[in-house]
PDB file of C-alpha atoms and ligand atoms in Angstrom:
ATOM      1  CA  MET A   1     103.823 108.123  88.705  1.00 43.00           C
ATOM      2  CA  ALA A   2     100.455 109.866  87.395  1.00 48.00           C
ATOM      3  CA  GLY A   3      99.204 108.061  84.840  1.00 50.00           C
ATOM      4  CA  MET A   4     100.718 105.116  86.469  1.00 62.00           C
ATOM      5  CA  THR A   5      97.887 101.932  85.611  1.00 71.00           C
ATOM      6  CA  PRO A   6      99.553  99.901  89.380  1.00 92.00           C
ATOM      7  CA  LEU A   7      96.716  97.367  89.779  1.00 97.00           C
ATOM      8  CA  THR A   8      97.538  93.318  88.622  1.00 96.00           C
ATOM      9  CA  ALA A   9      94.238  91.349  89.401  1.00 97.00           C
ATOM     10  CA  THR A  10      94.460  87.236  89.715  1.00 97.00           C
ATOM     11  CA  ARG A  11      91.180  87.534  90.328  1.00 97.00           C
ATOM     12  CA  PRO A  12      88.869  89.627  89.161  1.00 94.00           C
ATOM     13  CA  GLU A  13      87.203  91.116  92.497  1.00 95.00           C
ATOM     14  CA  PHE A  14      90.637  92.251  93.398  1.00 98.00           C
ATOM     15  CA  LEU A  15      89.088  95.281  91.359  1.00 96.00           C
ATOM     16  CA  ASP A  16      86.542  96.200  93.462  1.00 97.00           C
ATOM     17  CA  LEU A  17      88.933  96.794  96.659  1.00 98.00           C
ATOM     18  CA  PHE A  18      89.934 100.490  94.840  1.00 98.00           C
ATOM     19  CA  PRO A  19      88.552 103.381  93.794  1.00 96.00           C
ATOM     20  CA  ARG A  20      87.715 103.099  89.612  1.00 93.00           C
ATOM     21  CA  GLY A  21      91.105 104.586  88.184  1.00 91.00           C
ATOM     22  CA  ALA A  22      92.642 104.668  91.502  1.00 94.00           C
ATOM     23  CA  GLU A  23      96.635 105.390  90.656  1.00 95.00           C
ATOM     24  CA  LEU A  24      99.916 105.721  92.504  1.00 96.00           C
ATOM     25  CA  THR A  25     101.150 108.381  93.546  1.00 96.00           C
ATOM     26  CA  ARG A  26     105.154 108.956  94.688  1.00 97.00           C
ATOM     27  CA  LEU A  27     105.127 111.554  97.639  1.00 98.00           C
ATOM     28  CA  ALA A  28     108.163 111.549  98.045  1.00 97.00           C
ATOM     29  CA  GLY A  29     111.841 110.349  98.190  1.00 94.00           C
ATOM     30  CA  ASP A  30     115.618 110.568  98.753  1.00 94.00           C
ATOM     31  CA  PHE A  31     114.831 108.764 101.172  1.00 97.00           C
ATOM     32  CA  THR A  32     118.304 105.896 101.844  1.00 96.00           C
ATOM     33  CA  TRP A  33     115.405 102.898 102.933  1.00 94.00           C
ATOM     34  CA  ALA A  34     112.733 103.667 103.968  1.00 97.00           C
ATOM     35  CA  GLU A  35     110.495 101.412 106.832  1.00 97.00           C
ATOM     36  CA  GLY A  36     107.941 101.354 108.920  1.00 98.00           C
ATOM     37  CA  PRO A  37     105.014 103.197 108.848  1.00 98.00           C
ATOM     38  CA  THR A  38     102.188 103.869 110.912  1.00 98.00           C
ATOM     39  CA  TYR A  39      99.443 106.420 110.712  1.00 98.00           C
ATOM     40  CA  VAL A  40      98.730 108.371 113.985  1.00 97.00           C
ATOM     41  CA  PRO A  41      95.277 109.802 113.968  1.00 96.00           C
ATOM     42  CA  SER A  42      96.379 112.653 116.727  1.00 94.00           C
ATOM     43  CA  ARG A  43      99.132 114.359 114.099  1.00 96.00           C
ATOM     44  CA  ARG A  44      97.012 113.769 111.338  1.00 97.00           C
ATOM     45  CA  ALA A  45      99.859 112.093 109.361  1.00 98.00           C
ATOM     46  CA  VAL A  46     101.748 109.244 108.340  1.00 98.00           C
ATOM     47  CA  ILE A  47     105.217 108.733 110.764  1.00 98.00           C
ATOM     48  CA  PHE A  48     108.304 106.639 109.114  1.00 98.00           C
ATOM     49  CA  SER A  49     111.692 105.787 109.186  1.00 98.00           C
ATOM     50  CA  ASP A  50     114.624 106.226 106.969  1.00 98.00           C
ATOM     51  CA  VAL A  51     117.003 103.618 108.900  1.00 96.00           C
ATOM     52  CA  ARG A  52     119.873 104.595 107.452  1.00 96.00           C
ATOM     53  CA  GLN A  53     119.712 107.998 107.435  1.00 97.00           C
ATOM     54  CA  ASN A  54     118.358 108.303 111.283  1.00 98.00           C
ATOM     55  CA  ARG A  55     115.402 109.702 110.825  1.00 98.00           C
ATOM     56  CA  THR A  56     111.750 108.726 110.663  1.00 98.00           C
ATOM     57  CA  TRP A  57     109.987 111.612 109.103  1.00 98.00           C
ATOM     58  CA  ARG A  58     105.912 112.337 108.336  1.00 98.00           C
ATOM     59  CA  TRP A  59     103.939 112.851 105.383  1.00 98.00           C
ATOM     60  CA  THR A  60     100.924 114.953 106.845  1.00 98.00           C
ATOM     61  CA  ASP A  61      97.621 114.920 106.102  1.00 97.00           C
ATOM     62  CA  LYS A  62      98.091 117.977 104.346  1.00 97.00           C
ATOM     63  CA  GLY A  63     100.527 117.027 102.099  1.00 97.00           C
ATOM     64  CA  VAL A  64     103.794 118.520 103.669  1.00 98.00           C
ATOM     65  CA  LEU A  65     107.062 115.864 104.672  1.00 98.00           C
ATOM     66  CA  GLU A  66     108.244 117.334 107.885  1.00 98.00           C
ATOM     67  CA  GLU A  67     111.376 115.382 109.859  1.00 98.00           C
ATOM     68  CA  GLU A  68     110.005 113.904 113.021  1.00 97.00           C
ATOM     69  CA  LEU A  69     113.692 113.450 114.320  1.00 98.00           C
ATOM     70  CA  HIS A  70     117.117 113.218 113.434  1.00 98.00           C
ATOM     71  CA  PRO A  71     118.963 110.777 115.110  1.00 98.00           C
ATOM     72  CA  SER A  72     116.362 108.674 115.634  1.00 98.00           C
ATOM     73  CA  HIS A  73     117.974 105.878 117.059  1.00 98.00           C
ATOM     74  CA  HIS A  74     117.980 103.601 114.036  1.00 98.00           C
ATOM     75  CA  GLN A  75     113.861 103.266 114.633  1.00 98.00           C
ATOM     76  CA  ASN A  76     112.678 100.793 112.183  1.00 98.00           C
ATOM     77  CA  GLY A  77     109.216  99.537 113.114  1.00 98.00           C
ATOM     78  CA  HIS A  78     105.850 101.305 114.929  1.00 98.00           C
ATOM     79  CA  THR A  79     102.338 100.893 115.965  1.00 98.00           C
ATOM     80  CA  LEU A  80      99.903 102.283 117.950  1.00 98.00           C
ATOM     81  CA  ASP A  81      98.876 100.727 121.092  1.00 98.00           C
ATOM     82  CA  ALA A  82      95.438 100.637 122.869  1.00 97.00           C
ATOM     83  CA  GLN A  83      95.841 104.880 124.381  1.00 96.00           C
ATOM     84  CA  GLY A  84      97.012 105.601 120.901  1.00 96.00           C
ATOM     85  CA  ARG A  85     100.989 106.255 121.744  1.00 97.00           C
ATOM     86  CA  LEU A  86     103.785 105.847 118.775  1.00 98.00           C
ATOM     87  CA  VAL A  87     104.756 102.869 119.279  1.00 98.00           C
ATOM     88  CA  ALA A  88     108.124 102.465 117.707  1.00 98.00           C
ATOM     89  CA  CYS A  89     110.899  99.720 117.384  1.00 98.00           C
ATOM     90  CA  SER A  90     114.592 101.062 117.886  1.00 98.00           C
ATOM     91  CA  HIS A  91     117.620  99.214 116.389  1.00 98.00           C
ATOM     92  CA  GLY A  92     120.206 101.760 117.334  1.00 98.00           C
ATOM     93  CA  LEU A  93     119.125 100.909 121.399  1.00 98.00           C
ATOM     94  CA  ARG A  94     117.919  98.073 120.763  1.00 98.00           C
ATOM     95  CA  ALA A  95     114.933  98.644 122.223  1.00 98.00           C
ATOM     96  CA  LEU A  96     110.666  98.557 122.265  1.00 98.00           C
ATOM     97  CA  LEU A  97     110.134 102.523 122.879  1.00 98.00           C
ATOM     98  CA  ARG A  98     106.957 104.833 123.849  1.00 98.00           C
ATOM     99  CA  GLN A  99     106.309 108.493 122.916  1.00 98.00           C
ATOM    100  CA  GLU A 100     103.906 110.555 125.171  1.00 97.00           C
ATOM    101  CA  ALA A 101     101.850 112.881 125.465  1.00 91.00           C
ATOM    102  CA  GLY A 102     104.886 115.690 125.839  1.00 92.00           C
ATOM    103  CA  GLY A 103     107.006 113.367 123.014  1.00 94.00           C
ATOM    104  CA  THR A 104     109.752 111.572 125.342  1.00 97.00           C
ATOM    105  CA  TRP A 105     110.060 108.643 124.860  1.00 98.00           C
ATOM    106  CA  THR A 106     110.409 105.696 127.921  1.00 98.00           C
ATOM    107  CA  VAL A 107     111.572 102.677 127.323  1.00 98.00           C
ATOM    108  CA  LEU A 108     108.938  99.571 127.247  1.00 98.00           C
ATOM    109  CA  ALA A 109     111.814  97.218 127.142  1.00 98.00           C
ATOM    110  CA  ASP A 110     115.511  96.260 126.195  1.00 98.00           C
ATOM    111  CA  HIS A 111     115.607  93.245 127.626  1.00 98.00           C
ATOM    112  CA  PHE A 112     114.795  90.077 127.708  1.00 98.00           C
ATOM    113  CA  GLU A 113     116.077  88.018 131.399  1.00 98.00           C
ATOM    114  CA  ASP A 114     119.033  90.178 131.864  1.00 97.00           C
ATOM    115  CA  ARG A 115     119.918  90.369 128.182  1.00 98.00           C
ATOM    116  CA  LYS A 116     119.995  93.232 125.185  1.00 98.00           C
ATOM    117  CA  LEU A 117     117.420  92.601 122.938  1.00 98.00           C
ATOM    118  CA  ASN A 118     118.922  91.996 119.825  1.00 98.00           C
ATOM    119  CA  SER A 119     117.823  94.974 117.160  1.00 98.00           C
ATOM    120  CA  PRO A 120     113.730  94.822 117.584  1.00 98.00           C
ATOM    121  CA  ASN A 121     112.172  95.074 114.220  1.00 98.00           C
ATOM    122  CA  ASP A 122     108.602  95.153 114.147  1.00 98.00           C
ATOM    123  CA  VAL A 123     105.686  95.781 116.277  1.00 98.00           C
ATOM    124  CA  ALA A 124     102.418  94.907 116.467  1.00 98.00           C
ATOM    125  CA  LEU A 125      99.278  95.276 118.790  1.00 98.00           C
ATOM    126  CA  HIS A 126      96.224  92.469 119.945  1.00 98.00           C
ATOM    127  CA  PRO A 127      93.846  92.973 120.558  1.00 97.00           C
ATOM    128  CA  ASP A 128      93.883  92.254 124.573  1.00 97.00           C
ATOM    129  CA  GLY A 129      96.538  95.459 124.292  1.00 98.00           C
ATOM    130  CA  SER A 130      99.628  93.386 124.659  1.00 98.00           C
ATOM    131  CA  LEU A 131     102.255  94.349 122.061  1.00 98.00           C
ATOM    132  CA  TRP A 132     104.245  91.813 120.645  1.00 98.00           C
ATOM    133  CA  PHE A 133     107.576  92.275 118.682  1.00 98.00           C
ATOM    134  CA  THR A 134     110.341  91.083 116.243  1.00 98.00           C
ATOM    135  CA  ASP A 135     113.913  90.908 117.437  1.00 98.00           C
ATOM    136  CA  PRO A 136     116.309  89.756 114.201  1.00 98.00           C
ATOM    137  CA  THR A 137     119.770  91.156 114.528  1.00 98.00           C
ATOM    138  CA  TYR A 138     120.103  93.272 111.755  1.00 97.00           C
ATOM    139  CA  GLY A 139     120.275  96.331 113.414  1.00 97.00           C
ATOM    140  CA  ILE A 140     123.710  94.724 115.577  1.00 97.00           C
ATOM    141  CA  ASP A 141     125.107  92.829 111.992  1.00 95.00           C
ATOM    142  CA  LYS A 142     124.171  95.294 109.155  1.00 93.00           C
ATOM    143  CA  PRO A 143     126.957  99.302 110.774  1.00 91.00           C
ATOM    144  CA  GLU A 144     124.267 101.329 108.529  1.00 93.00           C
ATOM    145  CA  GLU A 145     120.916 100.014 110.357  1.00 95.00           C
ATOM    146  CA  GLY A 146     122.488 100.811 113.850  1.00 96.00           C
ATOM    147  CA  TYR A 147     124.905 101.802 116.687  1.00 96.00           C
ATOM    148  CA  GLY A 148     126.894  97.728 116.462  1.00 94.00           C
ATOM    149  CA  GLY A 149     126.985  95.368 118.595  1.00 95.00           C
ATOM    150  CA  GLU A 150     127.044  91.755 120.245  1.00 96.00           C
ATOM    151  CA  ARG A 151     124.294  89.651 119.585  1.00 97.00           C
ATOM    152  CA  GLU A 152     123.161  88.761 124.101  1.00 98.00           C
ATOM    153  CA  GLN A 153     120.435  86.638 123.315  1.00 98.00           C
ATOM    154  CA  PRO A 154     120.569  82.846 122.133  1.00 98.00           C
ATOM    155  CA  GLY A 155     117.842  84.015 120.272  1.00 98.00           C
ATOM    156  CA  ASN A 156     116.346  85.691 117.392  1.00 98.00           C
ATOM    157  CA  PHE A 157     112.704  85.668 118.716  1.00 98.00           C
ATOM    158  CA  VAL A 158     109.165  87.818 119.140  1.00 98.00           C
ATOM    159  CA  TYR A 159     108.734  88.810 122.358  1.00 98.00           C
ATOM    160  CA  ARG A 160     105.208  89.445 123.938  1.00 98.00           C
ATOM    161  CA  LEU A 161     104.817  92.866 125.900  1.00 98.00           C
ATOM    162  CA  ALA A 162     101.512  91.944 128.162  1.00 98.00           C
ATOM    163  CA  PRO A 163     100.092  95.622 129.442  1.00 97.00           C
ATOM    164  CA  ASP A 164     101.142  94.538 133.035  1.00 97.00           C
ATOM    165  CA  GLY A 165     104.430  94.716 131.442  1.00 97.00           C
ATOM    166  CA  GLN A 166     105.965  91.081 131.315  1.00 98.00           C
ATOM    167  CA  LEU A 167     108.196  90.469 128.534  1.00 98.00           C
ATOM    168  CA  THR A 168     107.745  87.046 127.136  1.00 98.00           C
ATOM    169  CA  ALA A 169     109.747  85.133 124.199  1.00 98.00           C
ATOM    170  CA  PRO A 170     106.175  82.931 122.610  1.00 98.00           C
ATOM    171  CA  ILE A 171     108.144  82.449 119.048  1.00 98.00           C
ATOM    172  CA  ARG A 172     111.773  81.247 119.126  1.00 98.00           C
ATOM    173  CA  ASP A 173     111.749  78.800 116.157  1.00 97.00           C
ATOM    174  CA  ARG A 174     112.536  81.533 113.044  1.00 98.00           C
ATOM    175  CA  GLN A 175     115.578  83.033 111.327  1.00 97.00           C
ATOM    176  CA  MET A 176     114.745  86.775 111.149  1.00 98.00           C
ATOM    177  CA  PRO A 177     111.104  87.723 112.489  1.00 98.00           C
ATOM    178  CA  ASN A 178     110.299  90.466 110.431  1.00 98.00           C
ATOM    179  CA  GLY A 179     107.234  91.615 109.571  1.00 98.00           C
ATOM    180  CA  LEU A 180     103.882  91.408 111.756  1.00 98.00           C
ATOM    181  CA  ALA A 181      99.895  91.131 112.009  1.00 98.00           C
ATOM    182  CA  PHE A 182      97.631  89.528 114.096  1.00 98.00           C
ATOM    183  CA  GLN A 183      94.938  88.342 111.784  1.00 96.00           C
ATOM    184  CA  THR A 184      92.485  87.529 114.001  1.00 97.00           C
ATOM    185  CA  PRO A 185      92.750  87.645 118.005  1.00 97.00           C
ATOM    186  CA  ASP A 186      94.349  83.585 117.764  1.00 98.00           C
ATOM    187  CA  LEU A 187      96.045  83.890 114.516  1.00 98.00           C
ATOM    188  CA  LEU A 188     100.003  85.783 113.371  1.00 98.00           C
ATOM    189  CA  LEU A 189     101.620  86.077 110.357  1.00 98.00           C
ATOM    190  CA  LEU A 190     104.868  86.659 110.456  1.00 98.00           C
ATOM    191  CA  ALA A 191     107.716  87.150 108.158  1.00 97.00           C
ATOM    192  CA  ASP A 192     110.469  85.164 108.344  1.00 97.00           C
ATOM    193  CA  THR A 193     113.146  87.455 105.861  1.00 96.00           C
ATOM    194  CA  GLY A 194     115.846  84.785 106.796  1.00 94.00           C
ATOM    195  CA  LYS A 195     115.919  82.616 104.351  1.00 92.00           C
ATOM    196  CA  GLY A 196     114.204  84.976 101.506  1.00 89.00           C
ATOM    197  CA  ASP A 197     112.094  81.955 101.772  1.00 93.00           C
ATOM    198  CA  GLY A 198     109.425  84.931 100.678  1.00 95.00           C
ATOM    199  CA  HIS A 199     107.365  82.201 103.317  1.00 96.00           C
ATOM    200  CA  ILE A 200     104.593  84.032 105.836  1.00 97.00           C
ATOM    201  CA  HIS A 201     104.076  81.524 108.229  1.00 98.00           C
ATOM    202  CA  ALA A 202     100.804  81.306 110.432  1.00 98.00           C
ATOM    203  CA  TYR A 203     100.504  80.861 114.785  1.00 98.00           C
ATOM    204  CA  ARG A 204      97.638  80.093 116.807  1.00 98.00           C
ATOM    205  CA  LEU A 205      97.993  81.768 119.578  1.00 98.00           C
ATOM    206  CA  THR A 206      96.055  80.935 123.134  1.00 98.00           C
ATOM    207  CA  PRO A 207      94.298  83.587 124.892  1.00 96.00           C
ATOM    208  CA  GLY A 208      97.271  83.947 127.667  1.00 96.00           C
ATOM    209  CA  GLY A 209      99.819  85.214 124.993  1.00 97.00           C
ATOM    210  CA  GLU A 210     101.636  81.347 124.012  1.00 98.00           C
ATOM    211  CA  ALA A 211     101.388  80.348 120.327  1.00 98.00           C
ATOM    212  CA  THR A 212     102.515  77.788 117.682  1.00 98.00           C
ATOM    213  CA  HIS A 213     103.090  77.313 114.267  1.00 98.00           C
ATOM    214  CA  GLU A 214     100.735  76.304 112.207  1.00 98.00           C
ATOM    215  CA  ARG A 215     101.979  76.090 109.313  1.00 97.00           C
ATOM    216  CA  ILE A 216     102.855  78.520 105.852  1.00 97.00           C
ATOM    217  CA  TRP A 217     100.423  80.218 105.288  1.00 97.00           C
ATOM    218  CA  ALA A 218     101.696  82.089 102.325  1.00 97.00           C
ATOM    219  CA  THR A 219     104.795  82.714 100.390  1.00 96.00           C
ATOM    220  CA  VAL A 220     105.242  85.876  98.447  1.00 96.00           C
ATOM    221  CA  ARG A 221     107.530  86.766  95.291  1.00 93.00           C
ATOM    222  CA  PRO A 222     109.032  88.271  93.874  1.00 94.00           C
ATOM    223  CA  GLY A 223     111.307  90.104  96.387  1.00 88.00           C
ATOM    224  CA  LYS A 224     110.241  88.815  99.847  1.00 86.00           C
ATOM    225  CA  THR A 225     107.393  89.625 102.438  1.00 90.00           C
ATOM    226  CA  ASP A 226     108.380  92.309 104.751  1.00 94.00           C
ATOM    227  CA  GLY A 227     105.437  95.088 106.565  1.00 97.00           C
ATOM    228  CA  LEU A 228     102.490  93.005 106.429  1.00 97.00           C
ATOM    229  CA  ARG A 229      99.468  94.793 107.768  1.00 98.00           C
ATOM    230  CA  VAL A 230      94.841  93.471 107.379  1.00 98.00           C
ATOM    231  CA  ASP A 231      91.533  95.212 105.982  1.00 98.00           C
ATOM    232  CA  GLN A 232      88.842  95.100 107.642  1.00 97.00           C
ATOM    233  CA  ALA A 233      87.702  91.780 106.019  1.00 97.00           C
ATOM    234  CA  GLY A 234      90.882  90.345 107.150  1.00 97.00           C
ATOM    235  CA  ARG A 235      92.860  90.304 103.764  1.00 98.00           C
ATOM    236  CA  VAL A 236      96.463  89.965 104.173  1.00 98.00           C
ATOM    237  CA  TRP A 237      97.990  93.057 102.685  1.00 98.00           C
ATOM    238  CA  SER A 238     101.650  92.192 102.364  1.00 98.00           C
ATOM    239  CA  SER A 239     104.999  93.837 100.722  1.00 98.00           C
ATOM    240  CA  ALA A 240     106.895  91.908  98.467  1.00 97.00           C
ATOM    241  CA  GLY A 241     109.852  92.617  95.707  1.00 96.00           C
ATOM    242  CA  ASP A 242     107.767  94.380  92.990  1.00 96.00           C
ATOM    243  CA  GLY A 243     105.002  96.552  95.225  1.00 97.00           C
ATOM    244  CA  VAL A 244     102.122  94.812  97.473  1.00 98.00           C
ATOM    245  CA  HIS A 245     100.780  91.909  96.929  1.00 98.00           C
ATOM    246  CA  VAL A 246      96.437  91.013  98.623  1.00 98.00           C
ATOM    247  CA  LEU A 247      95.873  87.582 100.415  1.00 98.00           C
ATOM    248  CA  SER A 248      92.399  86.678 100.703  1.00 98.00           C
ATOM    249  CA  PRO A 249      92.051  85.230 104.502  1.00 97.00           C
ATOM    250  CA  ASP A 250      92.852  82.183 103.134  1.00 96.00           C
ATOM    251  CA  GLY A 251      96.444  83.278 101.875  1.00 96.00           C
ATOM    252  CA  GLU A 252      95.286  82.920  98.610  1.00 97.00           C
ATOM    253  CA  GLU A 253      96.473  86.118  95.795  1.00 97.00           C
ATOM    254  CA  LEU A 254      93.808  87.940  94.938  1.00 98.00           C
ATOM    255  CA  GLY A 255      96.228  90.623  92.705  1.00 98.00           C
ATOM    256  CA  ARG A 256      99.077  92.657  93.002  1.00 98.00           C
ATOM    257  CA  VAL A 257      99.618  96.438  93.842  1.00 98.00           C
ATOM    258  CA  GLN A 258     102.621  97.441  91.061  1.00 97.00           C
ATOM    259  CA  VAL A 259     105.675  99.541  92.439  1.00 97.00           C
ATOM    260  CA  PRO A 260     108.306 101.406  91.082  1.00 96.00           C
ATOM    261  CA  GLU A 261     110.012  99.862  94.032  1.00 96.00           C
ATOM    262  CA  THR A 262     110.818  97.681  96.324  1.00 96.00           C
ATOM    263  CA  VAL A 263     108.227  97.480  98.956  1.00 97.00           C
ATOM    264  CA  ALA A 264     109.432  96.683 102.808  1.00 97.00           C
ATOM    265  CA  ASN A 265     106.529  97.875 104.580  1.00 98.00           C
ATOM    266  CA  LEU A 266     103.329  99.832 104.424  1.00 98.00           C
ATOM    267  CA  CYS A 267      99.688 100.704 106.589  1.00 98.00           C
ATOM    268  CA  PHE A 268      96.870 102.274 105.952  1.00 98.00           C
ATOM    269  CA  GLY A 269      95.519 106.002 107.205  1.00 98.00           C
ATOM    270  CA  GLY A 270      94.139 109.183 105.867  1.00 97.00           C
ATOM    271  CA  PRO A 271      90.788 110.223 107.453  1.00 93.00           C
ATOM    272  CA  ASP A 272      89.155 107.463 106.628  1.00 93.00           C
ATOM    273  CA  GLY A 273      91.469 104.410 106.652  1.00 96.00           C
ATOM    274  CA  SER A 274      91.364 103.714 103.613  1.00 97.00           C
ATOM    275  CA  SER A 275      94.606 104.960 102.144  1.00 98.00           C
ATOM    276  CA  LEU A 276      97.346 102.759 101.479  1.00 98.00           C
ATOM    277  CA  PHE A 277     100.609 104.123 102.506  1.00 98.00           C
ATOM    278  CA  MET A 278     103.991 102.287 101.354  1.00 98.00           C
ATOM    279  CA  THR A 279     107.656 103.368 102.129  1.00 98.00           C
ATOM    280  CA  ALA A 280     109.469 101.803  99.248  1.00 97.00           C
ATOM    281  CA  SER A 281     112.969 101.973  99.497  1.00 95.00           C
ATOM    282  CA  ARG A 282     113.305 105.677  98.652  1.00 97.00           C
ATOM    283  CA  SER A 283     110.476 107.175  97.752  1.00 98.00           C
ATOM    284  CA  LEU A 284     106.904 106.322 100.537  1.00 98.00           C
ATOM    285  CA  TYR A 285     104.013 105.922  98.038  1.00 98.00           C
ATOM    286  CA  ARG A 286     100.138 106.032  98.320  1.00 98.00           C
ATOM    287  CA  ILE A 287      97.026 104.690  96.646  1.00 97.00           C
ATOM    288  CA  GLU A 288      93.618 105.606  97.495  1.00 97.00           C
ATOM    289  CA  THR A 289      91.492 102.412  98.495  1.00 98.00           C
ATOM    290  CA  ARG A 290      88.155 101.619  98.876  1.00 98.00           C
ATOM    291  CA  VAL A 291      89.015  99.248 102.122  1.00 98.00           C
ATOM    292  CA  ARG A 292      90.377 100.215 105.627  1.00 97.00           C
ATOM    293  CA  GLY A 293      92.772  99.423 107.803  1.00 95.00           C
ATOM    294  CA  LEU A 294      92.375  96.711 109.952  1.00 92.00           C
ATOM    295  CA  GLU A 295      91.948  98.932 113.490  1.00 87.00           C
ATOM    296  CA  PHE A 296      89.945 101.859 111.673  1.00 85.00           C
TER     297      PHE A 296
HETATM  298 MG1   MG B 301     110.741  94.982 108.890  1.00 59.36          MG
END
């Protein structure tokens, strides 16, 4: 891909978000369906999933690809908790997990109201320390993405795990809730991949952790929106069928990072948080930016 000019500006200021001559680099390939990237500063690496190969991988700042977990129990989305520990959504274990300092995994949530979760897909940290995660049924519907099983919940909810361990389900009106990100402490952006309409939904949040649907915040085409990340200026970087779409804080398209494969998810990372990593079907890509992820 070297030499390819991957940037398509919808508005001219889009090009200011990247160093001059920024190139798309394909870092690694041969994955089946790469997903769930999160940069872990203490590991100096991006951890990401190949859900269908039942593996997780790490791409280090030194530029080395190494196997992280096999089997990974079909981990999908990742984030860091308020203490910087890795949090994972596990299709196979139908659980939200946390990795401890010694490398062992703790189940944070695997039931709600005495019924098993479906198959947690993606997770985001709220500034109040709560972890919000989506629970569509892909990991139990698709034999290649989990260990099967029956749905026990009455719906596909978005859950909030409070810092005190209390689990609630503030969002119950979505079909297949998927990627999610907090644009501000009182606004959650949520992808719903159920209908394939590319909608990002906005939910207004209360300090107590309740959520009310506000509007369809943006529509991402071609493909659909899945993974979402927010930069320090409140712009939203969304996965799409043709790469990554960058949206203004109001949801207007600023431009696109063109990627030759469907992008499922993305994260900011690298030593200063300004490298954009994209998990795109069979490959992991990177482009340098002049912005930083909101979490850095
Ligand atoms: Mg997802």
